[in-house]
Amino acid sequence: MTPFDIGLIAILLLVVLILIGMPIGIGMLAVSFGAVAFIRNDTVAVRMMTQVANDSLEEYLFAVVPLFVLMGLLVTVSGVGKDTFDVFQRLLRRVIAGLGVATVFANAVFAAITGISIASATVFSRIAVPEMRRHGYSNRFSTGVVAGSSVLGMMIPPSLLMIVYAVLAEQSVGRMFLAGVGPGLLLAVAFTLTILVLAWGWRDVVFEAGDHAGYKDISLRQIVVKSIPILSLMVLVLGGLYGGFLNPTEAGAAGAFGAMVIALLRRSLDRKTFWTLLVETGQITVTVLFLILAATFFSRMLALSGVPRELSEWFLSGNIGPYGFLFAYILLIVALGCLIDSISIMLIVLPIALPIAQAAGLDLIWFGVITVISVEIGLLTPPFGLSVYTIKAAMDDPDLKVGEIFRGAMPFIFAMLVSLAIIVAFPPIATWLARL
C-alpha cells in the first residue's frame, strides 16, 4: 500500500472507532501511531509521538486555556450573569418580546467575559427562562432563545474554540479574537431580528399567555452598580488585549484574577467552591490539551501520508474550486455537529482541511470564523445538541421535553445559517478588525 492509502484507511478507521464509542483523543493517537508505523516503522512512530507530546504542549500560549476557563467559571458563580440580564431586562422591557431580546444582549455581554457556550446556557437557563415564563412566554420560545443565544459564548471573544483553532492553524490568538467581534455582533443582531419577526408574525409561538406579571423596578443607580463588574472585566481583559498592554495569556490571568476579586467581594466564593472550580478547570484543561496533542500527532501523520496534498490537488484542479470546497466543508461540519462535540469536530477535520484552505488561498482567519460558526450550529442540532441538553439538565423540570427545546432553537439555527452565508459573501466582516 502507498502512504496515501494508509492515510485514508487511518481516517476511515478513526471514524469507525468514534462510532463504536472510543474516546476521540485515544482513537487519534492509536490510528496515528499505527499509520506512521506502517508508513515508516515502529521506531519512527515512537519518536514522532514523543516529539509531538513535547512540541504540542510546551508552548507558553497554552497557559491561556486554564486561565480563561477559570475566569469563566468564577464569573458564573459570582452572579454577574444575573446582573447582566437584570440590566438589559430593565432597558428593553418596553420592546416587543423584550425579555427575549434582553436574553440575547445579556448573553452577548456575558460571552465577552466567559468564552464558553455551555456556561452561558447553564446560567441563563436558570435566570432568563423562569423570568420569561412568569411573563407569559412559551416554554418552547424561552428555552429556544437561551439555547440559540448561548452560542455567542464561543464567537464573541474570548473564546475557547478560537484558541483551539489558533493553535491548530498556527494563527495569532489575538487576531482570532478580533475576528470574532464582527461576526459575533452580526449573530446577536440576527437573533434579535429573529425574535422580533417571531413576535410580530407568530405570536402563538412566542407567547403562551398574557403578560400580567410585574417587573422588578431597577433604579438608574442600581443599573450602574450592576454594570460596573461587567464593564470592569471587559475593559481589563479586552481593553488590555486589544490595547496591546497584555498578550492573550496575561489577559487570561488578569481576567481570572478580576473575576476572583468580584466573586470574593460578593461573598459567593468560599474555600470549598474555589477548590471545586480549580478541579473543574483542571479537568477541562487536561481534556483540551490531550485532544490538542492527539490532533497534532494526527496532523503530522496525515502530512507524512500525503493525504492533504492529494486532496488539495483534487479539490482545486477540478470543477469544484475553492468555494465548492468551502461549501462541502461547512456541510460536513454541520453534519458532524449532529453527532460529536465542537472541539472534537475541529480536531478531526482541521488537519485535513487547513492545508486545502491554504492551498486554495483562503484567508485562514476568515476560515477560522466560518469554522467556529459552523461548529456552533452543532450545539443546537439534534440528536447531540449539547446546549439543548445542558438547558434540560439545568432546568430540572420533568415537564420540559428535549424535543420542545430543539423546536424552539430551530429559528436560531436558520439565523446562524443566514449569518454564515453573509460572512462567506462578505469576508471583511470577520477580517477588517483583525487586519488593523
Coordinates of N, CA and C in Angstrom, one line a residue, residues 34-230:
G34 N -0.3 3.8 14.5 CA -0.4 2.6 13.6 C 0.0 3.0 12.2
A35 N -0.6 4.2 11.7 CA -0.3 4.6 10.4 C 1.2 4.9 10.2
V36 N 1.7 5.7 11.1 CA 3.2 6.0 11.0 C 4.0 4.8 11.0
A37 N 3.7 3.8 11.9 CA 4.4 2.6 11.9 C 4.4 1.8 10.6
F38 N 3.2 1.8 9.9 CA 3.1 1.2 8.6 C 3.8 1.9 7.5
I39 N 3.8 3.3 7.6 CA 4.4 4.1 6.5 C 5.9 4.0 6.7
R40 N 6.4 4.1 7.9 CA 7.9 4.0 8.2 C 8.2 2.8 9.0
N41 N 8.2 2.9 10.3 CA 8.5 1.8 11.2 C 8.1 2.2 12.7
D42 N 8.1 1.2 13.6 CA 7.7 1.4 15.0 C 8.6 2.5 15.6
T43 N 9.9 2.5 15.3 CA 10.8 3.4 16.0 C 10.5 4.8 15.6
V44 N 10.2 5.1 14.4 CA 9.8 6.4 13.9 C 8.5 6.8 14.6
A45 N 7.6 5.9 14.7 CA 6.3 6.2 15.3 C 6.4 6.6 16.8
V46 N 7.3 5.9 17.5 CA 7.5 6.2 18.9 C 8.2 7.6 19.0
R47 N 9.2 7.8 18.2 CA 9.9 9.1 18.3 C 9.0 10.3 17.9
M48 N 8.1 10.1 16.9 CA 7.2 11.1 16.5 C 6.2 11.4 17.6
M49 N 5.7 10.4 18.2 CA 4.7 10.6 19.3 C 5.4 11.4 20.5
T50 N 6.6 11.0 20.9 CA 7.2 11.7 22.0 C 7.6 13.1 21.6
Q51 N 8.0 13.4 20.3 CA 8.3 14.7 19.9 C 7.0 15.6 19.8
V52 N 5.9 15.0 19.4 CA 4.6 15.7 19.4 C 4.2 16.1 20.8
A53 N 4.3 15.1 21.7 CA 4.0 15.4 23.1 C 4.8 16.6 23.7
N54 N 6.0 16.7 23.3 CA 6.9 17.8 23.7 C 6.5 19.1 23.0
D55 N 6.4 19.0 21.7 CA 6.2 20.2 20.9 C 4.8 20.9 21.1
S56 N 3.8 20.0 21.2 CA 2.4 20.5 21.2 C 2.0 21.1 22.6
L57 N 2.7 20.8 23.7 CA 2.3 21.2 25.0 C 3.3 22.1 25.7
E58 N 4.4 22.4 25.1 CA 5.4 23.2 25.9 C 5.3 24.7 25.6
E59 N 4.4 25.0 24.7 CA 4.3 26.5 24.4 C 3.6 27.2 25.5
Y60 N 4.2 28.4 25.7 CA 3.7 29.4 26.7 C 2.2 29.7 26.5
L61 N 1.8 29.7 25.2 CA 0.4 30.1 24.8 C -0.6 29.2 25.5
F62 N -0.3 27.9 25.7 CA -1.3 27.0 26.2 C -1.7 27.4 27.7
A63 N -1.0 28.2 28.4 CA -1.4 28.6 29.7 C -2.7 29.4 29.6
V64 N -3.1 29.9 28.4 CA -4.3 30.7 28.2 C -5.5 29.9 28.4
V65 N -5.4 28.6 28.2 CA -6.6 27.7 28.3 C -7.1 27.6 29.7
P66 N -6.3 27.2 30.7 CA -6.9 27.2 32.1 C -7.3 28.5 32.6
L67 N -6.6 29.6 32.2 CA -6.9 30.9 32.8 C -8.2 31.4 32.3
F68 N -8.5 31.3 31.0 CA -9.8 31.7 30.5 C -11.0 30.8 31.0
V69 N -10.7 29.5 31.2 CA -11.7 28.6 31.7 C -12.0 29.0 33.2
L70 N -10.9 29.2 34.0 CA -11.2 29.6 35.4 C -11.9 30.9 35.4
M71 N -11.6 31.9 34.6 CA -12.3 33.1 34.6 C -13.8 32.9 34.3
G72 N -14.1 32.1 33.3 CA -15.5 31.8 33.0 C -16.2 31.2 34.2
L73 N -15.6 30.2 34.8 CA -16.2 29.6 36.0 C -16.4 30.5 37.2
L74 N -15.5 31.4 37.4 CA -15.6 32.3 38.5 C -16.7 33.4 38.2
V75 N -16.8 33.8 37.0 CA -17.8 34.7 36.6 C -19.2 34.1 36.8
T76 N -19.3 32.8 36.5 CA -20.6 32.1 36.6 C -21.1 32.0 38.0
V77 N -20.2 31.8 39.0 CA -20.6 31.7 40.4 C -20.8 33.0 41.0
S78 N -20.2 34.1 40.4 CA -20.3 35.4 41.1 C -21.6 36.1 40.9
G79 N -22.5 35.6 40.1 CA -23.8 36.3 39.9 C -23.7 37.4 38.8
V80 N -22.6 37.5 38.1 CA -22.5 38.6 37.1 C -23.6 38.3 35.9
G81 N -23.8 37.1 35.6 CA -24.8 36.8 34.6 C -26.2 37.3 34.9
K82 N -26.6 37.2 36.2 CA -27.9 37.7 36.6 C -28.0 39.2 36.5
D83 N -26.9 39.8 37.0 CA -26.8 41.3 36.9 C -26.9 41.8 35.4
T84 N -26.3 41.1 34.6 CA -26.3 41.4 33.1 C -27.7 41.3 32.6
F85 N -28.4 40.2 32.9 CA -29.8 40.1 32.5 C -30.7 41.1 33.1
D86 N -30.5 41.4 34.4 CA -31.3 42.5 35.0 C -31.2 43.8 34.4
V87 N -30.0 44.2 34.0 CA -29.8 45.5 33.3 C -30.5 45.5 32.0
F88 N -30.3 44.5 31.1 CA -31.0 44.5 29.8 C -32.5 44.3 29.9
Q89 N -32.9 43.6 30.9 CA -34.4 43.5 31.1 C -35.0 44.8 31.4
R90 N -34.3 45.6 32.2 CA -34.8 47.0 32.6 C -34.8 47.9 31.4
L91 N -33.8 47.8 30.5 CA -33.6 48.7 29.4 C -34.6 48.3 28.2
L92 N -34.9 47.0 28.1 CA -35.7 46.6 26.9 C -37.1 46.1 27.2
R93 N -37.6 46.4 28.4 CA -38.9 45.8 28.8 C -40.0 46.3 27.9
R94 N -39.9 47.5 27.3 CA -41.0 48.1 26.5 C -40.9 47.6 25.1
V95 N -39.9 46.9 24.7 CA -39.8 46.3 23.3 C -40.6 45.0 23.2
I96 N -41.2 44.8 22.1 CA -42.0 43.6 21.9 C -41.1 42.4 22.1
A97 N -41.5 41.4 22.9 CA -40.6 40.2 23.2 C -39.3 40.7 23.8
G98 N -39.4 41.8 24.6 CA -38.2 42.4 25.2 C -37.4 41.5 26.0
L99 N -38.0 40.6 26.7 CA -37.2 39.7 27.6 C -36.3 38.7 26.7
G100 N -36.9 38.3 25.5 CA -36.1 37.5 24.6 C -34.9 38.3 24.1
V101 N -35.1 39.6 23.7 CA -34.1 40.4 23.2 C -33.0 40.7 24.3
A102 N -33.5 40.9 25.5 CA -32.6 41.1 26.7 C -31.7 39.9 26.9
T103 N -32.3 38.7 26.7 CA -31.5 37.5 26.9 C -30.4 37.4 25.9
V104 N -30.7 37.8 24.6 CA -29.6 37.8 23.6 C -28.5 38.8 23.9
F105 N -28.9 40.0 24.3 CA -27.9 41.0 24.6 C -27.1 40.7 25.9
A106 N -27.8 40.1 26.9 CA -27.1 39.7 28.1 C -26.1 38.6 27.8
N107 N -26.5 37.6 26.9 CA -25.6 36.6 26.5 C -24.4 37.1 25.8
A108 N -24.6 38.1 24.9 CA -23.5 38.7 24.2 C -22.5 39.3 25.1
V109 N -23.0 40.0 26.1 CA -22.1 40.7 27.1 C -21.4 39.6 27.9
F110 N -22.2 38.6 28.4 CA -21.7 37.5 29.2 C -20.6 36.8 28.4
A111 N -20.8 36.6 27.1 CA -19.8 35.9 26.3 C -18.5 36.6 26.2
A112 N -18.5 38.0 26.4 CA -17.3 38.7 26.3 C -16.4 38.6 27.6
I113 N -17.0 37.9 28.6 CA -16.2 37.7 29.8 C -16.1 36.2 30.2
T114 N -16.6 35.3 29.4 CA -16.5 33.9 29.7 C -15.9 33.1 28.6
G115 N -16.4 33.1 27.4 CA -15.8 32.3 26.3 C -16.2 30.9 26.2
I116 N -17.3 30.5 27.0 CA -17.7 29.1 27.0 C -19.2 29.1 26.8
S117 N -19.7 28.5 25.7 CA -21.1 28.5 25.4 C -21.9 27.7 26.5
I118 N -21.4 26.6 27.0 CA -22.1 25.8 27.9 C -22.4 26.6 29.2
A119 N -21.4 27.4 29.6 CA -21.6 28.3 30.8 C -22.7 29.2 30.6
S120 N -22.8 29.8 29.4 CA -23.9 30.7 29.1 C -25.3 30.0 29.1
A121 N -25.3 28.8 28.6 CA -26.6 28.0 28.6 C -27.0 27.7 30.0
T122 N -26.0 27.3 30.8 CA -26.3 27.0 32.2 C -26.9 28.2 33.0
V123 N -26.2 29.3 32.9 CA -26.5 30.5 33.7 C -27.9 31.0 33.2
F124 N -28.1 31.2 32.0 CA -29.3 31.9 31.5 C -30.5 31.0 31.5
S125 N -30.3 29.6 31.5 CA -31.5 28.8 31.6 C -32.1 28.9 33.0
R126 N -31.3 29.2 34.0 CA -31.7 29.4 35.4 C -32.2 30.8 35.7
I127 N -31.8 31.8 34.9 CA -32.1 33.2 35.1 C -33.2 33.6 34.2
A128 N -33.0 33.5 32.9 CA -33.9 34.1 31.9 C -35.2 33.3 31.7
V129 N -35.0 31.9 31.6 CA -36.2 31.1 31.3 C -37.3 31.3 32.4
P130 N -37.0 31.2 33.7 CA -38.1 31.4 34.7 C -38.8 32.7 34.6
E131 N -37.9 33.8 34.3 CA -38.5 35.1 34.2 C -39.4 35.3 33.0
M132 N -39.0 34.7 31.8 CA -39.8 34.7 30.6 C -41.1 33.9 30.8
R133 N -41.0 32.8 31.5 CA -42.2 32.0 31.7 C -43.2 32.8 32.6
R134 N -42.7 33.5 33.6 CA -43.5 34.3 34.5 C -44.3 35.4 33.8
H135 N -43.7 35.9 32.7 CA -44.3 36.9 31.9 C -45.1 36.4 30.7
G136 N -45.4 35.1 30.7 CA -46.3 34.6 29.7 C -45.7 34.1 28.4
Y137 N -44.4 34.0 28.4 CA -43.7 33.4 27.2 C -43.8 31.9 27.2
S138 N -43.8 31.3 26.0 CA -43.9 29.9 26.0 C -42.6 29.2 26.4
N139 N -42.8 27.9 26.8 CA -41.6 27.2 27.2 C -40.7 27.0 26.0
R140 N -41.3 26.7 24.9 CA -40.5 26.5 23.6 C -39.7 27.7 23.2
F141 N -40.3 28.9 23.3 CA -39.6 30.1 22.9 C -38.5 30.4 23.9
S142 N -38.9 30.4 25.2 CA -37.9 30.7 26.3 C -36.7 29.9 26.2
T143 N -36.8 28.6 26.1 CA -35.6 27.8 26.1 C -34.9 27.9 24.8
G144 N -35.6 28.1 23.7 CA -35.0 28.3 22.4 C -34.1 29.5 22.3
V145 N -34.6 30.6 22.9 CA -33.8 31.8 22.9 C -32.5 31.6 23.7
V146 N -32.6 31.0 24.8 CA -31.4 30.7 25.6 C -30.4 29.8 24.9
A147 N -31.0 28.7 24.3 CA -30.1 27.8 23.5 C -29.4 28.5 22.4
G148 N -30.2 29.3 21.6 CA -29.7 30.0 20.4 C -28.6 31.0 20.8
S149 N -28.9 31.8 21.8 CA -28.0 32.9 22.1 C -26.8 32.4 22.9
S150 N -26.8 31.2 23.4 CA -25.7 30.7 24.1 C -24.5 30.5 23.2
V151 N -24.7 30.3 21.9 CA -23.6 30.1 21.0 C -22.7 31.3 20.9
L152 N -23.2 32.4 21.3 CA -22.4 33.6 21.3 C -21.1 33.5 22.2
G153 N -21.2 32.6 23.1 CA -20.1 32.4 24.0 C -18.8 31.9 23.4
M154 N -19.0 31.2 22.2 CA -17.8 30.7 21.5 C -17.4 31.6 20.3
M155 N -18.2 32.7 20.1 CA -17.9 33.5 19.0 C -17.3 34.9 19.4
I156 N -18.0 35.5 20.4 CA -17.5 36.8 20.9 C -16.3 36.5 21.8
P157 N -15.2 37.2 21.6 CA -14.0 36.9 22.3 C -14.2 37.3 23.8
P158 N -13.4 36.6 24.7 CA -12.5 35.5 24.5 C -13.3 34.2 24.2
S159 N -12.8 33.3 23.5 CA -13.5 32.1 23.1 C -12.5 30.9 23.1
L160 N -12.9 29.8 23.8 CA -12.1 28.6 23.9 C -11.9 28.0 22.5
L161 N -12.9 28.0 21.6 CA -12.8 27.4 20.3 C -11.9 28.2 19.4
M162 N -11.9 29.5 19.6 CA -11.0 30.4 18.9 C -9.5 30.1 19.2
I163 N -9.3 29.8 20.5 CA -7.9 29.5 21.0 C -7.5 28.2 20.4
V164 N -8.4 27.2 20.4 CA -8.1 25.9 19.8 C -7.8 26.0 18.3
Y165 N -8.6 26.8 17.6 CA -8.4 26.9 16.2 C -7.0 27.6 15.9
A166 N -6.7 28.7 16.7 CA -5.5 29.4 16.5 C -4.3 28.5 16.7
V167 N -4.3 27.6 17.7 CA -3.2 26.7 17.9 C -3.1 25.7 16.7
L168 N -4.2 25.2 16.3 CA -4.1 24.2 15.2 C -3.7 24.8 13.9
A169 N -4.2 26.1 13.6 CA -3.9 26.7 12.4 C -2.6 27.6 12.4
E170 N -2.0 27.6 13.6 CA -0.8 28.4 13.8 C -1.0 29.9 13.5
Q171 N -2.2 30.4 14.0 CA -2.5 31.8 13.8 C -2.5 32.5 15.2
S172 N -2.5 33.8 15.1 CA -2.4 34.6 16.3 C -3.8 34.5 17.1
V173 N -3.7 34.2 18.4 CA -4.9 34.2 19.2 C -5.6 35.5 19.3
G174 N -4.7 36.6 19.4 CA -5.3 37.9 19.5 C -6.0 38.3 18.2
R175 N -5.5 38.0 17.0 CA -6.2 38.3 15.8 C -7.5 37.4 15.6
M176 N -7.4 36.2 16.1 CA -8.7 35.4 16.0 C -9.7 36.0 16.9
F177 N -9.3 36.5 18.1 CA -10.3 37.2 19.0 C -10.9 38.4 18.3
L178 N -10.1 39.2 17.7 CA -10.5 40.4 17.0 C -11.5 40.0 15.8
A179 N -11.2 38.9 15.1 CA -12.0 38.5 14.0 C -13.4 38.0 14.5
G180 N -13.5 37.6 15.7 CA -14.8 37.2 16.2 C -15.8 38.3 16.6
V181 N -15.3 39.5 16.7 CA -16.1 40.6 17.2 C -17.3 40.9 16.2
G182 N -16.9 41.2 14.9 CA -17.9 41.5 13.9 C -18.9 40.4 13.7
P183 N -18.5 39.1 13.5 CA -19.5 38.0 13.3 C -20.3 37.8 14.6
G184 N -19.7 38.0 15.8 CA -20.5 37.9 17.0 C -21.6 38.9 17.1
L185 N -21.3 40.2 16.7 CA -22.3 41.2 16.7 C -23.4 40.9 15.6
L186 N -22.9 40.4 14.5 CA -23.9 40.0 13.4 C -24.8 39.0 13.9
L187 N -24.3 38.0 14.6 CA -25.2 36.9 15.1 C -26.2 37.5 16.1
A188 N -25.7 38.4 17.0 CA -26.6 39.0 18.0 C -27.7 39.7 17.3
V189 N -27.4 40.5 16.3 CA -28.4 41.2 15.5 C -29.4 40.3 14.8
A190 N -28.8 39.2 14.2 CA -29.7 38.2 13.5 C -30.6 37.5 14.5
F191 N -30.2 37.2 15.7 CA -31.0 36.6 16.7 C -32.1 37.6 17.2
T192 N -31.7 38.8 17.3 CA -32.7 39.9 17.7 C -33.8 40.0 16.7
L193 N -33.4 40.1 15.4 CA -34.4 40.2 14.3 C -35.3 38.9 14.3
T194 N -34.7 37.8 14.5 CA -35.5 36.5 14.5 C -36.6 36.6 15.6
I195 N -36.2 37.1 16.8 CA -37.2 37.2 17.9 C -38.3 38.2 17.5
L196 N -37.9 39.3 16.9 CA -38.9 40.3 16.6 C -39.8 39.8 15.5
V197 N -39.3 39.1 14.5 CA -40.1 38.5 13.4 C -41.1 37.5 14.0
L198 N -40.6 36.7 14.9 CA -41.5 35.7 15.6 C -42.6 36.3 16.4
A199 N -42.2 37.4 17.1 CA -43.2 38.1 17.9 C -44.2 38.8 17.1
W200 N -43.9 39.3 16.0 CA -44.8 40.0 15.1 C -45.7 39.1 14.3
G201 N -45.0 38.0 13.8 CA -45.7 37.1 12.8 C -46.3 35.9 13.4
W202 N -45.7 35.3 14.5 CA -46.2 34.1 15.1 C -46.3 34.2 16.6
R203 N -47.2 35.0 17.0 CA -47.3 35.3 18.4 C -47.6 34.1 19.3
D204 N -48.3 33.1 18.7 CA -48.6 31.9 19.4 C -47.4 31.1 19.8
V205 N -46.3 31.3 18.9 CA -45.1 30.6 19.2 C -44.4 31.2 20.4
V206 N -44.4 32.5 20.5 CA -43.7 33.3 21.5 C -44.4 33.4 22.8
F207 N -45.7 33.7 22.7 CA -46.5 33.9 23.9 C -47.5 32.8 24.2
E208 N -47.5 32.4 25.4 CA -48.5 31.3 25.8 C -49.7 31.9 26.5
A209 N -49.4 33.0 27.2 CA -50.5 33.7 27.9 C -50.2 35.2 28.0
G210 N -51.1 36.0 28.4 CA -50.9 37.4 28.6 C -49.9 37.7 29.6
D211 N -49.2 38.9 29.5 CA -48.2 39.3 30.4 C -48.9 40.2 31.5
H212 N -49.2 39.5 32.6 CA -49.8 40.3 33.7 C -48.9 40.4 34.9
A213 N -47.7 39.8 34.8 CA -46.7 39.9 35.9 C -46.0 41.2 36.0
G214 N -45.7 41.7 37.2 CA -45.0 42.9 37.3 C -43.5 42.7 37.1
Y215 N -42.8 43.8 36.7 CA -41.4 43.8 36.6 C -40.7 44.4 37.8
K216 N -39.6 43.9 38.2 CA -38.9 44.4 39.3 C -38.2 45.7 38.9
D217 N -38.5 46.8 39.6 CA -38.0 48.1 39.2 C -36.6 48.2 39.6
I218 N -35.8 48.7 38.7 CA -34.3 48.9 39.0 C -34.0 50.4 38.7
S219 N -33.5 51.0 39.7 CA -33.2 52.5 39.5 C -31.9 52.6 38.7
L220 N -31.7 53.9 38.2 CA -30.5 54.2 37.4 C -29.3 53.9 38.2
R221 N -29.3 54.1 39.5 CA -28.1 53.9 40.4 C -27.9 52.4 40.4
Q222 N -28.9 51.5 40.5 CA -28.7 50.1 40.6 C -28.2 49.6 39.2
I223 N -28.7 50.2 38.1 CA -28.2 49.8 36.8 C -26.7 50.0 36.7
V224 N -26.2 51.2 37.2 CA -24.8 51.5 37.2 C -24.0 50.5 38.1
V225 N -24.5 50.3 39.3 CA -23.8 49.4 40.2 C -23.7 47.9 39.6
K226 N -24.8 47.5 39.0 CA -24.8 46.1 38.4 C -23.9 46.0 37.2
S227 N -23.7 47.2 36.5 CA -22.9 47.2 35.3 C -21.4 47.3 35.5
I228 N -21.0 47.8 36.7 CA -19.6 48.1 37.0 C -18.8 46.8 36.9
P229 N -19.2 45.7 37.5 CA -18.3 44.5 37.4 C -18.2 43.9 36.0
I230 N -19.3 44.0 35.3 CA -19.3 43.5 33.9 C -18.3 44.3 33.0

